[in-house]
Amino acid sequence: MPVRIVLASSNPGKLREYRELAAGTALEIDLLPNFEELPAFEESAPTFAENSAGKALHFSRFTAEMVLADDSGLVVPAVGGAPGVHSARYAGPNARDTDRASKLLRELEGKTGEERKARFVCVMAVARQGRALAVVSDCAEGVIAGEPRGANGFGYDPIFCFPDGRRTYAEASTEEKNLASHRGKAFRKLIEFLVPKN
Ligand code: IMP
């Protein structure tokens, strides 16, 4: 039996990514209908967990279906955990991915070794009609490159290297990234929870 869930997002790119992760599983994912017309949820909490659980609970009050919400970002301990929960807005509201990556590279100028260590974090929450059903999270360790490399992926991928420092996520295939990434790992936990094994 397929398990259906709706994603609290208006972003078709995010839906595509989730559908790729769910391929071959019994999970069916759609966007939450009329997402844009529903009252917005302010993602202003200081933790990924609060933002994703808050968002799932909020939107679950407008549908009878199970709602999935997520929050993710890049954490660099050497600069106080930045960009962290502000990853999407790190260089201002109208900035592009390249502006955010450049800003982080400037902050890390002169830093080497341990100080370039970073991790991507992803928290996914599921709620139904105002009740939280599950919160799963995972992270992916890595190091920040000296300059952007590669054309795949999105966001900070061109400056985020696998732990051995050789290739960035933007130089890897989608399959390679999903095997190692915060989102791929968290999603596999979510599947364990949502899709009962026969
Ligand atoms: P969200 O949509 O609020 O979760 O924002 C997450 C932000 O973190 C995105 O805008 C990206 O800048 C960054 N981010 C999260 N996951 C990834 C990833 O897998 N690769 C690159 N950047 C990511």
Short mmCIF file of C-alpha atoms and ligand atoms in Angstrom, two decimals:
data_model
loop_
_atom_site.label_atom_id
_atom_site.label_comp_id
_atom_site.label_asym_id
_atom_site.label_seq_id
_atom_site.Cartn_x
_atom_site.Cartn_y
_atom_site.Cartn_z
CA MET A 1 0.00 0.00 0.00
CA PRO A 2 1.42 3.39 -0.94
CA VAL A 3 1.85 5.91 1.89
CA ARG A 4 0.92 9.47 0.89
CA ILE A 5 2.39 12.63 2.33
CA VAL A 6 2.19 16.28 1.30
CA LEU A 7 5.18 18.60 1.37
CA ALA A 8 4.81 22.00 3.07
CA SER A 9 6.50 23.90 0.27
CA SER A 10 5.66 25.65 -2.98
CA ASN A 11 9.03 24.72 -4.45
CA PRO A 12 8.82 22.24 -7.36
CA GLY A 13 12.63 21.77 -7.11
CA LYS A 14 12.28 20.53 -3.55
CA LEU A 15 9.43 18.19 -4.61
CA ARG A 16 11.61 16.81 -7.43
CA GLU A 17 14.44 16.17 -5.00
CA TYR A 18 12.14 14.36 -2.54
CA ARG A 19 10.63 12.28 -5.32
CA GLU A 20 14.12 11.24 -6.43
CA LEU A 21 14.89 10.17 -2.87
CA ALA A 22 11.57 8.30 -2.61
CA ALA A 23 11.95 6.50 -5.96
CA GLY A 24 11.48 2.76 -5.50
CA THR A 25 9.82 3.15 -2.08
CA ALA A 26 6.12 3.05 -1.22
CA LEU A 27 6.11 6.76 -0.36
CA GLU A 28 4.06 9.09 -2.60
CA ILE A 29 4.85 12.79 -2.24
CA ASP A 30 2.91 15.81 -3.51
CA LEU A 31 3.00 19.50 -2.74
CA LEU A 32 0.50 20.67 -0.12
CA PRO A 33 -2.35 22.10 -2.27
CA ASN A 34 -2.83 25.89 -2.09
CA PHE A 35 0.34 26.29 -0.02
CA GLU A 36 0.79 29.91 -1.20
CA GLU A 37 -2.71 30.93 -0.04
CA LEU A 38 -2.35 29.47 3.47
CA PRO A 39 -1.13 31.63 6.38
CA ALA A 40 2.68 31.68 6.24
CA PHE A 41 4.91 30.13 8.91
CA GLU A 42 7.73 32.35 10.20
CA GLU A 43 10.94 30.26 10.32
CA SER A 44 12.52 32.41 12.99
CA ALA A 45 13.51 29.84 15.65
CA PRO A 46 17.19 29.38 16.55
CA THR A 47 17.21 25.64 15.76
CA PHE A 48 16.51 23.57 12.64
CA ALA A 49 14.35 21.24 14.75
CA GLU A 50 12.03 23.99 15.97
CA ASN A 51 11.65 25.42 12.50
CA SER A 52 10.82 22.13 10.83
CA ALA A 53 8.51 20.83 13.57
CA GLY A 54 6.80 24.22 13.85
CA LYS A 55 6.27 24.33 10.09
CA ALA A 56 4.86 20.77 9.89
CA LEU A 57 2.49 21.39 12.83
CA HIS A 58 1.35 24.73 11.45
CA PHE A 59 0.48 23.46 7.97
CA SER A 60 -1.02 20.19 9.25
CA ARG A 61 -3.94 22.23 10.60
CA PHE A 62 -5.09 23.00 7.04
CA THR A 63 -5.34 19.47 5.62
CA ALA A 64 -6.37 15.99 6.69
CA GLU A 65 -3.25 14.51 5.06
CA MET A 66 0.14 13.85 6.66
CA VAL A 67 2.37 16.89 6.22
CA LEU A 68 6.16 16.81 5.75
CA ALA A 69 8.28 19.90 6.44
CA ASP A 70 12.03 20.34 6.57
CA ASP A 71 14.69 22.79 7.57
CA SER A 72 18.33 22.48 6.59
CA GLY A 73 21.51 24.48 6.36
CA LEU A 74 25.27 24.63 6.63
CA VAL A 75 27.06 24.96 9.98
CA VAL A 76 30.69 26.10 10.23
CA PRO A 77 31.90 25.94 13.87
CA ALA A 78 34.92 28.22 13.22
CA VAL A 79 32.59 31.13 12.49
CA GLY A 80 30.19 30.56 15.38
CA GLY A 81 27.98 28.05 13.53
CA ALA A 82 27.18 30.44 10.66
CA PRO A 83 25.38 30.46 8.30
CA GLY A 84 23.31 27.91 10.31
CA VAL A 85 19.56 28.48 10.45
CA HIS A 86 20.14 31.61 8.37
CA SER A 87 21.69 29.63 5.47
CA ALA A 88 19.00 30.65 2.96
CA ARG A 89 19.21 34.38 3.90
CA TYR A 90 22.92 34.60 4.80
CA ALA A 91 23.75 37.33 2.24
CA GLY A 92 20.42 39.20 2.38
CA PRO A 93 16.96 38.55 0.96
CA ASN A 94 17.72 39.01 -2.75
CA ALA A 95 21.16 37.40 -2.87
CA ARG A 96 22.00 34.42 -5.08
CA ASP A 97 23.63 31.10 -4.15
CA THR A 98 26.95 32.44 -5.47
CA ASP A 99 26.73 35.53 -3.20
CA ARG A 100 26.16 33.34 -0.13
CA ALA A 101 29.08 31.06 -1.02
CA SER A 102 31.39 34.06 -1.65
CA LYS A 103 30.43 35.62 1.67
CA LEU A 104 31.30 32.42 3.54
CA LEU A 105 34.61 32.07 1.67
CA ARG A 106 35.51 35.65 2.70
CA GLU A 107 34.67 34.87 6.36
CA LEU A 108 36.99 31.86 6.19
CA GLU A 109 39.90 33.68 4.53
CA GLY A 110 43.17 32.69 6.22
CA LYS A 111 41.56 29.74 8.00
CA THR A 112 43.04 26.30 7.31
CA GLY A 113 42.75 22.68 8.48
CA GLU A 114 40.31 22.10 11.36
CA GLU A 115 38.96 25.62 10.99
CA ARG A 116 37.49 24.78 7.56
CA LYS A 117 35.45 21.87 8.94
CA ALA A 118 31.71 22.15 8.30
CA ARG A 119 28.53 20.13 8.39
CA PHE A 120 25.23 20.18 6.55
CA VAL A 121 22.25 19.57 8.84
CA CYS A 122 18.75 18.48 7.87
CA VAL A 123 15.69 18.04 10.08
CA MET A 124 12.43 16.61 8.70
CA ALA A 125 9.17 16.66 10.62
CA VAL A 126 5.86 14.94 9.96
CA ALA A 127 2.56 16.07 11.48
CA ARG A 128 -1.13 15.33 11.05
CA GLN A 129 -3.94 17.64 12.15
CA GLY A 130 -1.92 19.48 14.76
CA ARG A 131 -0.05 16.46 16.17
CA ALA A 132 3.66 15.82 15.61
CA LEU A 133 4.21 12.24 14.43
CA ALA A 134 7.96 12.18 13.77
CA VAL A 135 11.07 14.33 13.75
CA VAL A 136 14.20 12.88 12.15
CA SER A 137 17.52 14.52 11.54
CA ASP A 138 21.00 13.81 10.29
CA CYS A 139 24.10 15.63 9.22
CA ALA A 140 26.94 15.29 6.72
CA GLU A 141 30.48 16.23 7.70
CA GLY A 142 32.79 17.97 5.29
CA VAL A 143 35.27 20.81 4.70
CA ILE A 144 34.88 24.15 2.97
CA ALA A 145 36.84 24.38 -0.30
CA GLY A 146 39.22 27.23 -1.12
CA GLU A 147 37.08 28.27 -4.07
CA PRO A 148 33.84 27.08 -5.74
CA ARG A 149 34.13 23.94 -7.92
CA GLY A 150 31.58 21.94 -9.94
CA ALA A 151 28.23 22.60 -11.58
CA ASN A 152 25.84 20.05 -10.00
CA GLY A 153 23.56 20.52 -7.01
CA PHE A 154 22.53 23.86 -5.53
CA GLY A 155 23.19 26.26 -2.67
CA TYR A 156 26.53 25.74 -0.96
CA ASP A 157 27.34 22.53 -2.89
CA PRO A 158 30.19 24.11 -4.95
CA ILE A 159 32.13 24.99 -1.77
CA PHE A 160 31.29 21.94 0.38
CA CYS A 161 33.78 19.07 0.03
CA PHE A 162 33.42 15.46 1.14
CA PRO A 163 35.47 14.87 4.35
CA ASP A 164 38.64 13.91 2.42
CA GLY A 165 38.61 17.43 0.90
CA ARG A 166 39.04 16.19 -2.67
CA ARG A 167 35.71 16.83 -4.40
CA THR A 168 32.84 19.20 -3.69
CA TYR A 169 29.21 18.05 -3.66
CA ALA A 170 28.79 20.02 -6.91
CA GLU A 171 31.42 17.77 -8.52
CA ALA A 172 29.59 14.60 -7.47
CA SER A 173 26.61 12.88 -9.11
CA THR A 174 23.18 13.17 -7.48
CA GLU A 175 23.43 9.50 -6.40
CA GLU A 176 26.81 10.06 -4.72
CA LYS A 177 25.56 13.17 -2.95
CA ASN A 178 22.36 11.47 -1.76
CA LEU A 179 24.32 8.56 -0.29
CA ALA A 180 26.41 10.88 1.90
CA SER A 181 24.23 13.92 2.40
CA HIS A 182 22.33 15.16 5.43
CA ARG A 183 19.06 15.04 3.44
CA GLY A 184 19.64 11.55 2.02
CA LYS A 185 20.48 10.12 5.44
CA ALA A 186 17.56 11.84 7.21
CA PHE A 187 15.20 10.73 4.46
CA ARG A 188 16.18 7.08 4.85
CA LYS A 189 15.26 7.35 8.55
CA LEU A 190 11.94 8.88 7.61
CA ILE A 191 11.17 6.02 5.22
CA GLU A 192 11.91 3.52 8.02
CA PHE A 193 9.32 5.28 10.13
CA LEU A 194 6.64 5.92 7.50
CA VAL A 195 6.71 2.76 5.42
CA PRO A 196 6.16 -0.37 7.50
CA LYS A 197 8.14 -3.40 6.40
CA ASN A 198 6.11 -6.48 5.42
P1 IMP B 1 15.65 25.72 3.72
O1 IMP B 1 14.94 25.62 2.41
O2 IMP B 1 15.06 26.71 4.68
O3 IMP B 1 15.87 24.39 4.36
O4 IMP B 1 17.06 26.40 3.39
C1 IMP B 1 18.19 25.67 3.32
C2 IMP B 1 19.34 26.49 2.77
O5 IMP B 1 20.52 25.83 3.19
C3 IMP B 1 19.33 26.48 1.25
O6 IMP B 1 18.89 27.69 0.73
C4 IMP B 1 20.79 26.25 0.92
O7 IMP B 1 21.40 27.50 0.82
C5 IMP B 1 21.35 25.53 2.12
N1 IMP B 1 21.36 24.07 1.90
C6 IMP B 1 20.59 23.12 2.51
N2 IMP B 1 20.86 21.90 2.04
C7 IMP B 1 21.80 22.06 1.08
C8 IMP B 1 22.46 21.15 0.21
O8 IMP B 1 22.22 19.92 0.16
N3 IMP B 1 23.37 21.69 -0.62
C9 IMP B 1 23.66 23.02 -0.64
N4 IMP B 1 23.06 23.91 0.13
C10 IMP B 1 22.13 23.44 1.00
#
